[in-house]
C-alpha positions as MATLAB code, in Angstrom:
seq = 'MRIAIAGAGNVGRSIAQELIENGHQVMLIERQPKMLRPERVPSAEWVLADACELASLEEANVAGCDVVVAATGDDKVNLVVSLLAKTEFAVPRVVARVNRAENEWLFTEQWGVDVAVSKPRVMAALVEEAVTVGDLVRLMTFRQGEANLVEITLPPTAPYVGQPIHAVPLPRDSALVAILRGKRVLVPSPDDPIEAGDELVFVCTAEVEDEVRAVILGPDSVERTRGSR';
ca = [
      85.234   63.799  154.177;
      86.818   62.759  157.449;
      89.931   60.747  156.682;
      92.289   58.861  159.004;
      95.846   58.182  157.861;
      97.925   55.567  159.669;
     101.591   56.526  159.381;
     102.923   60.071  159.569;
     106.091   59.593  157.556;
     106.811   61.437  154.332;
     104.093   59.539  152.449;
     101.421   59.988  155.111;
     102.162   63.686  155.572;
     102.131   64.316  151.820;
      98.759   62.611  151.460;
      97.409   64.551  154.430;
      98.533   67.905  153.060;
      97.003   67.203  149.669;
      93.681   66.123  151.174;
      93.531   69.141  153.495;
      94.130   71.468  150.564;
      91.146   69.769  148.891;
      88.949   70.642  151.857;
      88.910   67.367  153.814;
      89.352   66.771  157.556;
      92.425   64.652  158.188;
      93.648   62.768  161.251;
      97.212   61.428  161.269;
      97.832   58.427  163.536;
     101.471   57.744  164.424;
     102.905   55.379  167.037;
     106.462   56.761  167.182;
     106.764   59.962  169.237;
     109.761   61.154  167.198;
     107.606   61.093  164.045;
     104.949   63.300  165.607;
     105.569   66.607  163.848;
     102.375   68.676  163.910;
     104.222   71.700  162.564;
     104.671   69.858  159.248;
     100.894   69.578  158.688;
      99.383   72.007  161.219;
      95.833   71.715  159.890;
      95.678   67.974  160.581;
      94.592   66.332  163.827;
      97.557   64.407  165.235;
      97.134   61.282  167.360;
      99.942   59.396  169.123;
      98.715   55.808  169.047;
      99.275   52.364  167.557;
      96.834   51.970  164.658;
      97.098   48.183  164.986;
      95.418   48.304  168.398;
      91.639   48.145  168.509;
      91.425   50.381  171.585;
      93.512   53.067  169.908;
      91.276   53.115  166.849;
      88.182   53.266  169.036;
      89.599   56.199  170.994;
      90.417   57.985  167.723;
      86.802   57.398  166.545;
      87.843   55.695  163.321;
      84.238   54.515  163.006;
      83.346   58.115  162.177;
      85.740   58.261  159.213;
      84.717   58.056  155.581;
      88.134   56.782  154.516;
      91.107   55.118  156.198;
      94.509   55.228  154.517;
      97.101   52.682  155.678;
     100.270   54.512  154.668;
     103.029   53.107  156.861;
     106.276   51.663  155.534;
     105.402   48.194  156.856;
     103.089   45.994  154.757;
     102.090   43.863  157.764;
     100.949   46.969  159.632;
      99.036   48.254  156.619;
      97.180   44.952  156.282;
      96.221   44.861  159.961;
      95.047   48.485  159.890;
      92.997   47.788  156.764;
      91.376   44.686  158.236;
      90.474   46.421  161.507;
      89.123   49.494  159.733;
      86.831   47.427  157.522;
      85.728   44.598  159.821;
      85.614   46.325  163.217;
      84.626   49.858  162.239;
      82.885   49.380  158.861;
      84.853   52.204  157.234;
      83.361   52.655  153.739;
      86.670   53.111  151.911;
      90.080   51.667  152.818;
      93.170   52.553  150.815;
      96.434   50.732  151.536;
     100.026   51.396  150.554;
     101.979   48.404  149.219;
     105.684   48.761  149.999;
     107.016   45.505  148.572;
     105.729   44.388  145.175;
     105.844   40.711  146.156;
     103.213   41.399  148.836;
     100.712   42.980  146.478;
      98.653   39.795  146.123;
      97.725   40.031  149.818;
      96.077   43.433  149.515;
      92.571   42.261  148.655;
      89.064   42.690  150.026;
      89.693   39.679  152.291;
      92.076   41.982  154.195;
      89.650   44.890  154.035;
      91.459   46.703  151.218;
      89.342   48.541  148.655;
      92.239   50.127  146.775;
      95.877   48.991  146.924;
      98.510   51.451  145.774;
     101.820   49.934  144.733;
     104.494   52.453  143.812;
     106.221   50.139  141.300;
     102.893   49.411  139.599;
     101.865   53.072  139.565;
     105.228   54.125  138.125;
     105.082   51.400  135.471;
     101.545   52.445  134.545;
     102.567   56.095  134.263;
     105.486   55.169  132.012;
     103.216   53.076  129.797;
     100.541   55.771  129.743;
     103.095   58.334  128.596;
     104.510   56.334  125.707;
     101.866   53.814  124.624;
      99.585   54.549  121.682;
      97.139   51.965  120.377;
      96.985   49.696  123.418;
      95.131   49.482  126.717;
      97.091   50.521  129.812;
      95.807   49.602  133.283;
      96.328   52.548  135.617;
      94.714   51.367  138.843;
      92.734   48.493  140.311;
      89.777   49.011  142.625;
      89.938   45.766  144.558;
      86.527   45.556  146.197;
      84.566   46.133  143.015;
      87.044   44.204  140.872;
      87.100   47.161  138.499;
      90.057   48.802  136.798;
      90.880   52.295  135.635;
      92.345   51.909  132.138;
      93.540   54.250  129.411;
      93.751   53.984  125.638;
      95.465   56.577  123.447;
      93.763   56.543  120.049;
      95.903   56.020  116.948;
      94.663   57.571  113.663;
      93.645   54.078  112.468;
      91.197   53.417  115.336;
      87.790   52.450  113.887;
      85.684   55.116  115.621;
      87.958   58.146  115.143;
      85.772   61.079  114.093;
      82.554   59.432  115.248;
      80.379   60.475  118.216;
      80.623   58.586  121.487;
      77.086   57.244  121.195;
      78.182   55.289  118.107;
      80.810   53.344  120.081;
      79.296   49.994  121.225;
      81.009   49.588  124.589;
      80.385   46.283  126.413;
      78.528   45.968  129.695;
      80.494   46.746  132.858;
      82.502   49.468  131.132;
      82.177   53.249  131.060;
      84.091   56.056  129.380;
      84.682   58.526  132.227;
      87.026   61.124  130.709;
      88.716   62.242  127.509;
      92.137   63.888  127.760;
      92.694   66.043  124.688;
      95.892   68.068  124.761;
      95.773   70.058  128.002;
      92.000   69.710  128.328;
      89.999   67.223  130.391;
      86.610   66.590  128.784;
      83.574   65.013  130.415;
      82.186   62.743  127.668;
      78.712   63.422  126.283;
      77.003   61.177  123.699;
      77.378   63.596  120.786;
      81.072   64.401  121.333;
      83.339   62.993  118.596;
      86.530   61.180  119.525;
      89.743   62.202  117.785;
      93.115   60.656  116.982;
      95.485   61.309  119.874;
      92.702   61.395  122.461;
      93.440   59.613  125.717;
      90.267   57.753  126.646;
      89.917   56.832  130.323;
      87.564   53.972  131.191;
      86.385   52.185  134.295;
      85.685   48.529  133.538;
      85.905   45.055  135.002;
      88.944   42.946  134.174;
      86.720   40.496  132.304;
      85.743   43.041  129.638;
      89.120   44.737  129.110;
      89.761   42.733  125.943;
      86.292   43.634  124.651;
      86.926   47.339  125.292;
      90.264   47.039  123.503;
      88.637   45.262  120.543;
      85.897   47.885  120.199;
      88.152   50.932  120.511;
      91.181   49.656  118.582;
      89.693   47.046  116.249;
      88.966   43.292  116.488;
      92.548   42.262  115.718;
      94.049   44.451  118.469;
      93.772   41.792  121.198;
      95.741   39.166  119.283;
      98.176   41.804  118.055;
      98.838   42.921  121.620;
      99.241   39.393  122.947;
     101.629   38.549  120.167;
     103.905   41.463  121.059;
     104.234   40.413  124.699;
];
């Protein structure tokens, strides 16, 4: 993929390096000359420009990008970059960094954001994922499709432990996408059994999260969870 990253600070450079190592073409757009450090990520294309200016984005051919990442330390800038990328250049995928948690509500499809990444939310989700057994943990929200990436670690008492995946009656708008078992990542197939301790990773809409929880953990799990909060 061709990916443009607005903001060449520590976050932007780290993202760029990771994407380049995965075989993608990356362009870093930075408006401050002192932050232009091509030697830090030599395989990236570096552009000195203001990503909030339409002319700059046109000159950088953002319309030819598969993904735009708004990764600056300023939420206002990230929103403007996201909106321009989506509305003016029809970029298929826009990912935006949220710096201040109180601004997270703004990072929606109305501002051109497909995926908003909030460090406090991600850290909280990772903490919950590491210690929570027998509940649903939301890991990430995909804003445009109103879908969530969620995880459930199966306790031994879960109703479908030991049964094949095809026996689990998942609701519409939900899909089991991976099973984490010990150090292994398993691609689910209908005849695979699920085991106690498995981490089940789903993509589902927010509306069916409670249904997924009820199926995987038992009908009383929703009320039990709400009562503990």
